[in-house]
Amino acid sequence: MKFDKEAFKGEVQSNARKLYRRSLEDLNPNEAFHAVAVAVQDLIIDDWMATKKAAEKQDAKRVYYLSMEFLMGRALGNNIINLTAHEGIREAIRELGLNLNVLEDQEPDWALGNGGLGRLAACFLDSLATLGYWACGCGIRYKYGMFKQEIVDGYQKEVPDDWLKDGNPFELKRAELSKEVRFGGWVETVNDNGKLHFAQKGYQAVIAIPYDTPVVGYGNHVVDTLRVWDAQAKDTFRLDEFDKGNYQKAVENENMARNIVEVLYPNDNHYAGKELRLRQQYFFISASVQTAVQEYVEKHNGDVHHLYEKVAFQMNDTHPTVAVAELMRVLMDDYGLAWDEAWSITQKTCAYTNHTIMAEALEKWPIELFSKLLPRIYQIVEEINRRFCDEIRAKYPDNAEYKISKMAIIYDGQVKMAHLAIVGGHAVNGVAQLHTEILKKETLKDFYEMFPERFSNKTNGITQRRWLLHANPELADWISDKIGDGWILDLPKLKKLEVYADDSKAQAEFMAIKRHNKERLAKYILEHNGIRVNVDSIFDVMVKRLHEYKRQLMNILNVMYVYNELKDHPDMPFYPHTYIFGAKAAAGYKTAKLTIKLINSVADVINNDESINGKIKVVFIEDYKVSNAEIIIPAADISEQISTASKEASGTSNMKLMLNGALTLGTMDGANVEIVHEVGEDNAFIFGMSSDEVIALEHNHEYNPMDIFNNNQAIRRVLMQLVNGYYSPENPELFRPLYNSLLNTKESDCADRYFILKDFDSYHQAKLRADEKYQDEKWWAKAAILNTANAGKFSSDRTIEEYVRDIWHLDRIKVKD
């Protein structure tokens, strides 16, 4: 599509008048954003419809990517870039007296996710569209998302993130595609002319209403779909109950429907939270599966028998794995298939991506809850489990009961969703080479032994169009000037930058861009945190979800350690540091939330200590999300990737930071292993135990962190500061739970579960090596360029091509210009 500046300007003006009935000059920035967004959407719609027609004409196979979360960030800038109309639109908007950057800032981050899973899904949709594959991402249209994080007196406070309050100009309501989803009740056996089938009775019905957002491919006229489901009660108000004085009962269905789409990841530390979360999962899965099957049948003369040839369901972690049983229900109850045929179709259609190594994090549901809320689905899962256990007995007659205890879908009063996903699909993949090997050897080893052909690795990736072209335009322009812009669609072409790694002029240019990005972040920090940071200091960045295994606690303990050394030796050589954290903790995760409080308490002490002359600053960036990540990541010098080896499935912040020229300081965990392989260990700072060493320690139970406490005075001093009031004089016991988690079993069944103290000295030494290298400006510039140059493997384009080749078997569609 050739961009027509005058036509676009007319669209902006027309939509401004239509939407707001006033002249464009009177619009405030938010209203102007909506006017421009609607005009951009108009540019997209024709391609969206053309993509659908082309796919239908070619009878293209479609992948449905099932995920609870889609962390999209902001759509306006991304859409403009992928339309390849950025400069034309910017100029048109400038002629109207508007600034595109100001308008982009008016758009709220889409509150559809909270971390890596959601952001990965967004990158995958971008790559699917850009590569020309027909796809639909399915999730929930959360009204408030996870939560907006506020830091109040150092504590995380969760407040609603009302991202839809001004509407979303990029979505289209598709009420004609609504579906009914049923909860509760009971199942009856019905004899229909001698043929038995099952019917759910006495249920509560919720209407699922889809909202579609076009996802634009880069410069190819292909537009895929993000479909998120809103909920509406079938019977919104019961006047009979109201007249009886049962006011709560009168609106019960309405409240139930509204609760489904209110918040992502409701606190499930209680029964009501668990029930709501399971209700959310089934709600969007049932609506999505029903729609996919119906669309296939309508296009194939009412025949559902070859569904798997044209439809693929990719289940993103365990949250959507109820899709296995729901597809069985739809095929049998709605289309009359017998069990064996429905099961064959289901297995050929479904595939599962595992995103967690830790067995305790694999989702499980109490039978009582599952069977009460989803009676027909539970009935199907029981039969899947019965048949699977028979398979186990036949294959392992000598130790069948042991194998069943490890592999059954229903066991010990729980429905095990990962087991259902593996048994009910044809493919299982991990998301980094190390992760996949640990799945095969440890977490899922019994399943790998039984189904080795189903397992493969698909190392995660990120879209360079979002995380370099959009997030770091100055660096993107520099790269294109040096090697051309082919990297936008073929990231391995960044390898051509290696010839500039030793070039003094190129080094100076690269580091000047890094400094500009640091200045931008410093301005953001001053505006949002009131902290003035030294732009020439080392920007040491750790941004990701807060979890104990990611070890933000180790990072801040090291800051305390360094601060003690500076206080004891004020004249010691020390290069200035700015330690930057960004993270949200789950609402019910007490240890993680207390770690946030510790980071902020340490920041309060250090940032206000004039005796250290500003050599250290500690910054916790509130409400970490895509929009501020696009400011933080390009400015980073050091990328903290310090999870306990064997615990991080992949990570994607490590890839984003590497792409933008930050050096990895981390363990050999997740995708770090592959990052180091690509860039070379000489251009990263690796520390800590290996995954094999960690697993061995966990198996033999010989590690005692108290030995380190007893024998290392400097570490003991840091730990004692957690309980002597040094960082919490008003409440010396405030951080006692963190102290206990490291040294005893008062907070958990295992002291120092994630080996923070075991790895601490190695971590500190790696930090010292990084400090020393940073002061060698030429060395650091070369290493930074080499990190960017060797990030090519970590494009989500490569990841998607591997899914297409090995699991989905899609054909590219071609949309005529």
CSV table of C-alpha atoms in Angstrom, one decimal, residues 235-650:
chain,number,residue,atom,x,y,z
A,235,ASP,CA,-29.7,-13.5,32.1
A,236,THR,CA,-28.5,-10.1,33.3
A,237,PHE,CA,-31.2,-9.3,35.7
A,238,ARG,CA,-33.7,-11.6,37.5
A,239,LEU,CA,-36.8,-9.6,38.3
A,240,ASP,CA,-38.4,-12.5,40.1
A,241,GLU,CA,-35.6,-12.7,42.6
A,242,PHE,CA,-35.5,-8.9,43.0
A,243,ASP,CA,-39.2,-8.9,43.8
A,244,LYS,CA,-38.6,-11.5,46.5
A,245,GLY,CA,-36.0,-9.2,48.1
A,246,ASN,CA,-33.1,-11.4,47.0
A,247,TYR,CA,-31.2,-8.5,45.6
A,248,GLN,CA,-27.9,-10.2,45.4
A,249,LYS,CA,-29.4,-13.2,43.7
A,250,ALA,CA,-31.1,-10.9,41.2
A,251,VAL,CA,-27.7,-9.7,39.8
A,252,GLU,CA,-25.7,-12.9,40.6
A,253,ASN,CA,-25.2,-13.8,36.9
A,254,GLU,CA,-24.2,-10.3,35.9
A,255,ASN,CA,-21.7,-10.1,38.7
A,256,MET,CA,-20.3,-13.6,37.9
A,257,ALA,CA,-19.8,-12.6,34.2
A,258,ARG,CA,-18.2,-9.3,35.1
A,259,ASN,CA,-15.7,-10.9,37.5
A,260,ILE,CA,-14.4,-13.2,34.8
A,261,VAL,CA,-13.0,-10.3,32.8
A,262,GLU,CA,-12.0,-7.9,35.6
A,263,VAL,CA,-8.5,-8.9,36.6
A,264,LEU,CA,-5.7,-11.0,35.2
A,265,TYR,CA,-4.3,-13.6,37.7
A,266,PRO,CA,-6.7,-12.9,40.6
A,267,ASN,CA,-5.1,-13.8,43.9
A,268,ASP,CA,-5.6,-17.5,44.2
A,269,ASN,CA,-4.5,-17.9,47.8
A,270,HIS,CA,-8.1,-18.7,48.7
A,271,TYR,CA,-10.9,-20.9,47.2
A,272,ALA,CA,-12.8,-18.1,45.5
A,273,GLY,CA,-9.7,-16.9,43.7
A,274,LYS,CA,-8.9,-20.4,42.5
A,275,GLU,CA,-12.5,-20.8,41.2
A,276,LEU,CA,-12.4,-17.5,39.4
A,277,ARG,CA,-9.1,-18.3,37.8
A,278,LEU,CA,-10.4,-21.7,36.5
A,279,ARG,CA,-13.5,-20.0,35.3
A,280,GLN,CA,-11.4,-17.5,33.4
A,281,GLN,CA,-9.4,-20.2,31.7
A,282,TYR,CA,-12.4,-22.2,30.6
A,283,PHE,CA,-14.3,-19.1,29.5
A,284,PHE,CA,-11.9,-18.0,26.8
A,285,ILE,CA,-10.9,-21.5,25.8
A,286,SER,CA,-14.5,-22.7,25.3
A,287,ALA,CA,-15.3,-19.6,23.3
A,288,SER,CA,-12.2,-19.9,21.1
A,289,VAL,CA,-12.5,-23.6,20.5
A,290,GLN,CA,-16.2,-23.4,19.6
A,291,THR,CA,-15.4,-20.6,17.2
A,292,ALA,CA,-12.5,-22.3,15.5
A,293,VAL,CA,-14.4,-25.5,15.0
A,294,GLN,CA,-17.5,-23.7,13.7
A,295,GLU,CA,-15.5,-21.7,11.2
A,296,TYR,CA,-13.8,-24.8,9.9
A,297,VAL,CA,-17.1,-26.7,9.5
A,298,GLU,CA,-18.7,-23.8,7.7
A,299,LYS,CA,-15.9,-23.7,5.2
A,300,HIS,CA,-15.7,-27.5,4.7
A,301,ASN,CA,-19.3,-28.5,3.9
A,302,GLY,CA,-20.2,-29.4,7.5
A,303,ASP,CA,-17.5,-32.0,7.8
A,304,VAL,CA,-15.3,-31.8,10.9
A,305,HIS,CA,-13.3,-35.0,10.4
A,306,HIS,CA,-10.2,-33.2,9.0
A,307,LEU,CA,-10.1,-30.3,11.4
A,308,TYR,CA,-6.4,-30.9,12.2
A,309,GLU,CA,-5.4,-30.3,8.6
A,310,LYS,CA,-6.5,-26.6,8.8
A,311,VAL,CA,-6.5,-25.8,12.5
A,312,ALA,CA,-3.8,-25.9,15.1
A,313,PHE,CA,-4.2,-25.0,18.8
A,314,GLN,CA,-0.9,-24.0,20.5
A,315,MET,CA,-1.4,-23.9,24.3
A,316,ASN,CA,0.9,-21.3,25.9
A,317,ASP,CA,1.8,-22.9,29.2
A,318,THR,CA,-0.7,-24.8,31.4
A,319,HIS,CA,-3.4,-22.1,31.6
A,320,PRO,CA,-5.2,-22.9,28.4
A,321,THR,CA,-4.7,-26.7,28.5
A,322,VAL,CA,-8.4,-27.3,29.3
A,323,ALA,CA,-8.6,-26.9,25.5
A,324,VAL,CA,-7.9,-30.6,25.1
A,325,ALA,CA,-11.1,-31.6,27.0
A,326,GLU,CA,-13.1,-28.8,25.5
A,327,LEU,CA,-12.2,-29.8,22.0
A,328,MET,CA,-13.3,-33.4,22.8
A,329,ARG,CA,-16.6,-32.0,24.2
A,330,VAL,CA,-17.3,-30.0,21.1
A,331,LEU,CA,-16.5,-32.8,18.7
A,332,MET,CA,-18.6,-35.4,20.6
A,333,ASP,CA,-21.5,-33.3,22.0
A,334,ASP,CA,-21.9,-30.7,19.3
A,335,TYR,CA,-20.8,-32.7,16.2
A,336,GLY,CA,-21.7,-36.3,17.2
A,337,LEU,CA,-18.2,-37.9,16.8
A,338,ALA,CA,-17.4,-41.1,18.7
A,339,TRP,CA,-14.6,-41.1,21.3
A,340,ASP,CA,-11.8,-42.6,19.3
A,341,GLU,CA,-12.3,-40.4,16.3
A,342,ALA,CA,-12.6,-37.3,18.5
A,343,TRP,CA,-9.5,-38.2,20.4
A,344,SER,CA,-7.5,-38.7,17.2
A,345,ILE,CA,-8.5,-35.3,15.9
A,346,THR,CA,-7.8,-33.6,19.3
A,347,GLN,CA,-4.3,-35.1,19.5
A,348,LYS,CA,-3.4,-34.0,16.0
A,349,THR,CA,-4.8,-30.5,16.6
A,350,CYS,CA,-3.3,-29.6,20.0
A,351,ALA,CA,0.2,-28.8,21.0
A,352,TYR,CA,1.7,-27.6,24.3
A,353,THR,CA,4.5,-25.2,25.2
A,354,ASN,CA,5.9,-25.6,28.6
A,355,HIS,CA,7.3,-22.4,30.3
A,356,THR,CA,8.4,-23.7,33.7
A,357,ILE,CA,11.0,-26.1,34.9
A,358,MET,CA,9.7,-26.2,38.5
A,359,ALA,CA,7.3,-29.1,39.0
A,360,GLU,CA,5.5,-27.2,41.8
A,361,ALA,CA,4.6,-24.4,39.3
A,362,LEU,CA,2.8,-26.8,36.9
A,363,GLU,CA,-0.9,-26.1,37.3
A,364,LYS,CA,-3.1,-28.4,39.3
A,365,TRP,CA,-6.8,-28.1,40.3
A,366,PRO,CA,-8.6,-29.8,43.2
A,367,ILE,CA,-11.1,-32.4,41.9
A,368,GLU,CA,-13.9,-30.9,44.0
A,369,LEU,CA,-13.5,-27.5,42.4
A,370,PHE,CA,-12.9,-28.8,38.9
A,371,SER,CA,-15.8,-31.2,38.8
A,372,LYS,CA,-18.3,-28.7,40.4
A,373,LEU,CA,-17.4,-25.9,38.0
A,374,LEU,CA,-16.9,-27.9,34.8
A,375,PRO,CA,-18.9,-31.2,35.2
A,376,ARG,CA,-18.9,-32.3,31.6
A,377,ILE,CA,-15.2,-31.4,31.1
A,378,TYR,CA,-14.3,-33.3,34.3
A,379,GLN,CA,-16.2,-36.3,33.0
A,380,ILE,CA,-14.2,-36.2,29.8
A,381,VAL,CA,-10.9,-35.7,31.7
A,382,GLU,CA,-11.8,-38.8,33.9
A,383,GLU,CA,-12.2,-40.9,30.8
A,384,ILE,CA,-8.9,-39.5,29.2
A,385,ASN,CA,-7.2,-40.4,32.4
A,386,ARG,CA,-8.7,-43.9,32.6
A,387,ARG,CA,-7.6,-44.8,29.1
A,388,PHE,CA,-4.2,-43.3,29.6
A,389,CYS,CA,-3.6,-45.3,32.8
A,390,ASP,CA,-4.5,-48.4,30.8
A,391,GLU,CA,-1.8,-47.4,28.3
A,392,ILE,CA,0.7,-47.0,31.1
A,393,ARG,CA,-0.2,-50.5,32.6
A,394,ALA,CA,0.3,-52.0,29.1
A,395,LYS,CA,3.6,-50.4,28.5
A,396,TYR,CA,5.1,-50.7,32.0
A,397,PRO,CA,3.5,-53.9,33.5
A,398,ASP,CA,6.3,-54.3,36.0
A,399,ASN,CA,6.1,-50.9,37.7
A,400,ALA,CA,2.7,-49.6,36.4
A,401,GLU,CA,1.5,-48.2,39.7
A,402,TYR,CA,4.7,-46.2,40.3
A,403,LYS,CA,4.4,-44.8,36.7
A,404,ILE,CA,0.8,-43.9,37.2
A,405,SER,CA,1.6,-42.0,40.4
A,406,LYS,CA,4.0,-39.9,38.4
A,407,MET,CA,2.0,-39.5,35.2
A,408,ALA,CA,-1.7,-39.8,35.8
A,409,ILE,CA,-3.8,-36.8,34.9
A,410,ILE,CA,-6.0,-37.3,38.0
A,411,TYR,CA,-4.1,-38.3,41.1
A,412,ASP,CA,-4.0,-37.4,44.8
A,413,GLY,CA,-7.3,-35.5,44.5
A,414,GLN,CA,-5.9,-33.2,41.7
A,415,VAL,CA,-6.3,-32.6,38.0
A,416,LYS,CA,-2.9,-32.1,36.6
A,417,MET,CA,-3.0,-29.8,33.6
A,418,ALA,CA,0.4,-30.3,32.2
A,419,HIS,CA,-0.2,-34.0,32.1
A,420,LEU,CA,-3.4,-33.4,30.2
A,421,ALA,CA,-1.6,-31.2,27.7
A,422,ILE,CA,1.1,-33.8,27.0
A,423,VAL,CA,-1.3,-36.7,26.7
A,424,GLY,CA,-3.8,-34.7,24.7
A,425,GLY,CA,-1.5,-33.2,22.1
A,426,HIS,CA,1.0,-34.3,19.5
A,427,ALA,CA,3.9,-32.0,20.4
A,428,VAL,CA,5.5,-30.6,23.6
A,429,ASN,CA,8.2,-28.0,23.5
A,430,GLY,CA,10.5,-26.2,25.9
A,431,VAL,CA,11.6,-22.6,25.2
A,432,ALA,CA,15.4,-22.9,25.5
A,433,GLN,CA,17.9,-25.7,24.9
A,434,LEU,CA,18.8,-26.1,28.6
A,435,HIS,CA,15.1,-25.9,29.6
A,436,THR,CA,14.1,-28.6,27.2
A,437,GLU,CA,16.9,-30.9,28.3
A,438,ILE,CA,15.9,-30.4,32.0
A,439,LEU,CA,12.3,-31.2,31.1
A,440,LYS,CA,13.3,-34.4,29.4
A,441,LYS,CA,15.7,-35.5,32.2
A,442,GLU,CA,13.9,-34.2,35.3
A,443,THR,CA,10.5,-32.4,35.3
A,444,LEU,CA,8.8,-34.5,32.6
A,445,LYS,CA,11.2,-37.4,32.3
A,446,ASP,CA,8.5,-40.1,32.5
A,447,PHE,CA,6.6,-38.5,29.7
A,448,TYR,CA,9.7,-38.1,27.6
A,449,GLU,CA,10.5,-41.8,28.1
A,450,MET,CA,7.0,-42.7,26.9
A,451,PHE,CA,6.6,-40.2,24.1
A,452,PRO,CA,10.1,-39.1,23.0
A,453,GLU,CA,8.9,-38.2,19.5
A,454,ARG,CA,6.6,-35.4,20.9
A,455,PHE,CA,9.4,-33.4,22.5
A,456,SER,CA,11.4,-30.6,20.9
A,457,ASN,CA,13.0,-27.3,21.7
A,458,LYS,CA,11.9,-23.9,20.4
A,459,THR,CA,14.1,-21.2,21.9
A,460,ASN,CA,12.1,-18.1,22.5
A,461,GLY,CA,12.7,-14.9,20.6
A,462,ILE,CA,11.7,-11.2,20.5
A,463,THR,CA,10.6,-9.1,17.6
A,464,GLN,CA,13.3,-6.7,16.5
A,465,ARG,CA,10.7,-4.4,15.1
A,466,ARG,CA,9.4,-3.6,18.5
A,467,TRP,CA,12.6,-3.9,20.6
A,468,LEU,CA,15.1,-2.2,18.3
A,469,LEU,CA,13.3,-0.4,15.4
A,470,HIS,CA,10.6,1.1,17.7
A,471,ALA,CA,12.3,1.2,21.1
A,472,ASN,CA,15.8,2.4,20.0
A,473,PRO,CA,15.3,4.4,16.7
A,474,GLU,CA,18.7,6.1,16.9
A,475,LEU,CA,20.5,2.8,17.1
A,476,ALA,CA,18.3,1.3,14.4
A,477,ASP,CA,19.2,4.2,12.1
A,478,TRP,CA,22.9,3.7,12.8
A,479,ILE,CA,22.7,0.0,12.1
A,480,SER,CA,20.8,0.6,8.8
A,481,ASP,CA,23.4,3.2,7.8
A,482,LYS,CA,26.2,0.7,8.4
A,483,ILE,CA,24.7,-2.5,6.9
A,484,GLY,CA,21.4,-1.6,5.3
A,485,ASP,CA,17.9,-2.3,6.7
A,486,GLY,CA,17.7,-6.0,5.8
A,487,TRP,CA,18.0,-6.8,9.5
A,488,ILE,CA,14.4,-5.6,10.1
A,489,LEU,CA,13.1,-8.8,8.4
A,490,ASP,CA,16.2,-10.9,8.8
A,491,LEU,CA,17.9,-10.3,12.2
A,492,PRO,CA,20.9,-12.5,11.6
A,493,LYS,CA,22.1,-9.9,9.2
A,494,LEU,CA,23.2,-8.0,12.3
A,495,LYS,CA,26.3,-10.2,12.1
A,496,LYS,CA,27.7,-7.7,9.5
A,497,LEU,CA,28.2,-5.3,12.3
A,498,GLU,CA,31.1,-7.3,13.6
A,499,VAL,CA,33.5,-5.6,11.2
A,500,TYR,CA,32.8,-2.3,13.1
A,501,ALA,CA,33.6,-3.8,16.5
A,502,ASP,CA,37.2,-2.7,16.4
A,503,ASP,CA,36.6,0.6,14.5
A,504,SER,CA,37.2,3.6,16.8
A,505,LYS,CA,34.8,5.8,15.0
A,506,ALA,CA,32.0,3.2,15.1
A,507,GLN,CA,32.7,2.6,18.7
A,508,ALA,CA,32.4,6.3,19.5
A,509,GLU,CA,29.1,6.5,17.6
A,510,PHE,CA,27.7,3.4,19.2
A,511,MET,CA,28.5,4.6,22.7
A,512,ALA,CA,27.2,8.1,22.0
A,513,ILE,CA,23.9,6.6,21.1
A,514,LYS,CA,24.0,4.6,24.4
A,515,ARG,CA,24.7,7.8,26.3
A,516,HIS,CA,21.7,9.6,24.6
A,517,ASN,CA,19.5,6.7,25.8
A,518,LYS,CA,21.0,6.9,29.3
A,519,GLU,CA,20.2,10.7,29.3
A,520,ARG,CA,16.6,9.9,28.3
A,521,LEU,CA,16.3,7.3,31.1
A,522,ALA,CA,17.9,9.7,33.6
A,523,LYS,CA,15.3,12.3,32.7
A,524,TYR,CA,12.5,9.7,33.2
A,525,ILE,CA,14.0,8.7,36.6
A,526,LEU,CA,14.2,12.3,37.8
A,527,GLU,CA,10.6,13.0,36.7
A,528,HIS,CA,9.1,9.8,38.2
A,529,ASN,CA,11.4,9.0,41.2
A,530,GLY,CA,12.9,12.4,42.0
A,531,ILE,CA,16.4,10.9,41.9
A,532,ARG,CA,19.2,12.5,40.0
A,533,VAL,CA,21.5,9.9,38.6
A,534,ASN,CA,24.9,10.2,37.0
A,535,VAL,CA,24.6,9.5,33.3
A,536,ASP,CA,28.3,8.5,33.2
A,537,SER,CA,27.8,5.8,35.8
A,538,ILE,CA,27.3,2.1,35.0
A,539,PHE,CA,23.6,1.5,34.4
A,540,ASP,CA,23.2,-1.9,36.0
A,541,VAL,CA,19.7,-3.0,35.1
A,542,MET,CA,17.4,-5.8,36.4
A,543,VAL,CA,13.9,-5.6,35.0
A,544,LYS,CA,11.6,-8.6,35.1
A,545,ARG,CA,8.8,-10.2,37.1
A,546,LEU,CA,9.8,-10.5,40.8
A,547,HIS,CA,10.2,-14.1,41.9
A,548,GLU,CA,12.6,-15.7,44.4
A,549,TYR,CA,14.2,-17.8,41.8
A,550,LYS,CA,15.1,-14.7,39.7
A,551,ARG,CA,17.1,-13.6,42.7
A,552,GLN,CA,16.5,-9.8,42.9
A,553,LEU,CA,17.2,-10.4,46.6
A,554,MET,CA,20.8,-11.4,45.7
A,555,ASN,CA,21.2,-8.2,43.7
A,556,ILE,CA,20.1,-5.9,46.5
A,557,LEU,CA,22.2,-7.8,49.0
A,558,ASN,CA,25.2,-7.2,46.9
A,559,VAL,CA,24.3,-3.5,46.8
A,560,MET,CA,24.3,-3.5,50.6
A,561,TYR,CA,27.6,-5.4,50.6
A,562,VAL,CA,29.2,-2.8,48.3
A,563,TYR,CA,27.8,0.1,50.3
A,564,ASN,CA,29.3,-1.4,53.5
A,565,GLU,CA,32.7,-1.5,51.7
A,566,LEU,CA,32.4,2.2,50.6
A,567,LYS,CA,31.5,3.2,54.1
A,568,ASP,CA,34.4,1.4,55.6
A,569,HIS,CA,36.9,2.6,52.9
A,570,PRO,CA,35.7,5.9,51.5
A,571,ASP,CA,38.8,6.3,49.4
A,572,MET,CA,38.7,2.9,47.7
A,573,PRO,CA,38.7,2.9,43.9
A,574,PHE,CA,35.1,2.6,42.8
A,575,TYR,CA,33.4,3.4,39.5
A,576,PRO,CA,30.0,5.1,40.0
A,577,HIS,CA,27.0,2.8,39.7
A,578,THR,CA,23.3,3.2,39.2
A,579,TYR,CA,21.4,0.0,40.1
A,580,ILE,CA,18.0,0.0,38.4
A,581,PHE,CA,15.2,-2.4,39.3
A,582,GLY,CA,11.8,-2.8,37.8
A,583,ALA,CA,9.4,-5.6,38.8
A,584,LYS,CA,5.9,-6.4,39.9
A,585,ALA,CA,5.2,-9.1,42.5
A,586,ALA,CA,2.0,-11.1,42.5
A,587,ALA,CA,-0.5,-9.7,44.9
A,588,GLY,CA,-0.4,-12.7,47.3
A,589,TYR,CA,3.4,-13.3,47.1
A,590,LYS,CA,4.6,-12.0,50.5
A,591,THR,CA,8.3,-12.7,50.1
A,592,ALA,CA,8.5,-11.0,46.7
A,593,LYS,CA,6.6,-7.9,48.0
A,594,LEU,CA,8.9,-7.7,51.0
A,595,THR,CA,11.9,-7.8,48.6
A,596,ILE,CA,10.5,-4.7,46.9
A,597,LYS,CA,10.2,-3.0,50.2
A,598,LEU,CA,13.9,-3.9,51.0
A,599,ILE,CA,15.1,-2.5,47.6
A,600,ASN,CA,13.3,0.8,48.3
A,601,SER,CA,14.5,1.0,51.9
A,602,VAL,CA,18.1,0.4,50.8
A,603,ALA,CA,17.6,3.1,48.1
A,604,ASP,CA,16.3,5.6,50.7
A,605,VAL,CA,19.4,5.1,52.9
A,606,ILE,CA,22.0,5.1,50.1
A,607,ASN,CA,20.6,7.8,47.9
A,608,ASN,CA,20.5,10.2,50.9
A,609,ASP,CA,24.0,9.4,52.2
A,610,GLU,CA,26.1,12.4,51.2
A,611,SER,CA,29.2,10.8,52.5
A,612,ILE,CA,29.5,8.5,49.5
A,613,ASN,CA,29.4,11.4,47.1
A,614,GLY,CA,26.8,9.9,44.8
A,615,LYS,CA,28.9,6.9,43.9
A,616,ILE,CA,25.9,4.6,44.2
A,617,LYS,CA,22.3,5.3,43.4
A,618,VAL,CA,19.5,2.7,43.7
A,619,VAL,CA,16.3,3.2,41.6
A,620,PHE,CA,13.2,1.1,41.7
A,621,ILE,CA,11.1,2.1,38.7
A,622,GLU,CA,7.4,2.0,39.5
A,623,ASP,CA,4.9,0.0,37.4
A,624,TYR,CA,7.3,-1.7,35.1
A,625,LYS,CA,5.6,-2.3,31.7
A,626,VAL,CA,6.3,-2.2,28.0
A,627,SER,CA,6.3,1.6,27.6
A,628,ASN,CA,8.9,2.2,30.2
A,629,ALA,CA,10.8,-0.9,29.3
A,630,GLU,CA,11.4,0.8,25.9
A,631,ILE,CA,13.1,3.6,27.8
A,632,ILE,CA,15.1,1.4,30.2
A,633,ILE,CA,16.4,-1.3,28.0
A,634,PRO,CA,18.2,0.9,25.4
A,635,ALA,CA,20.0,2.6,28.2
A,636,ALA,CA,21.3,-0.4,30.0
A,637,ASP,CA,25.0,-1.2,30.3
A,638,ILE,CA,24.7,-4.4,32.3
A,639,SER,CA,21.9,-6.9,31.9
A,640,GLU,CA,21.3,-8.8,35.2
A,641,GLN,CA,20.2,-12.3,34.4
A,642,ILE,CA,21.0,-14.0,37.7
A,643,SER,CA,18.3,-16.7,38.2
A,644,THR,CA,19.3,-19.9,39.9
A,645,ALA,CA,20.7,-22.2,37.2
A,646,SER,CA,18.1,-24.7,36.1
A,647,LYS,CA,15.1,-22.5,37.2
A,648,GLU,CA,14.6,-20.0,34.4
A,649,ALA,CA,12.9,-21.6,31.4
A,650,SER,CA,14.3,-19.0,28.9
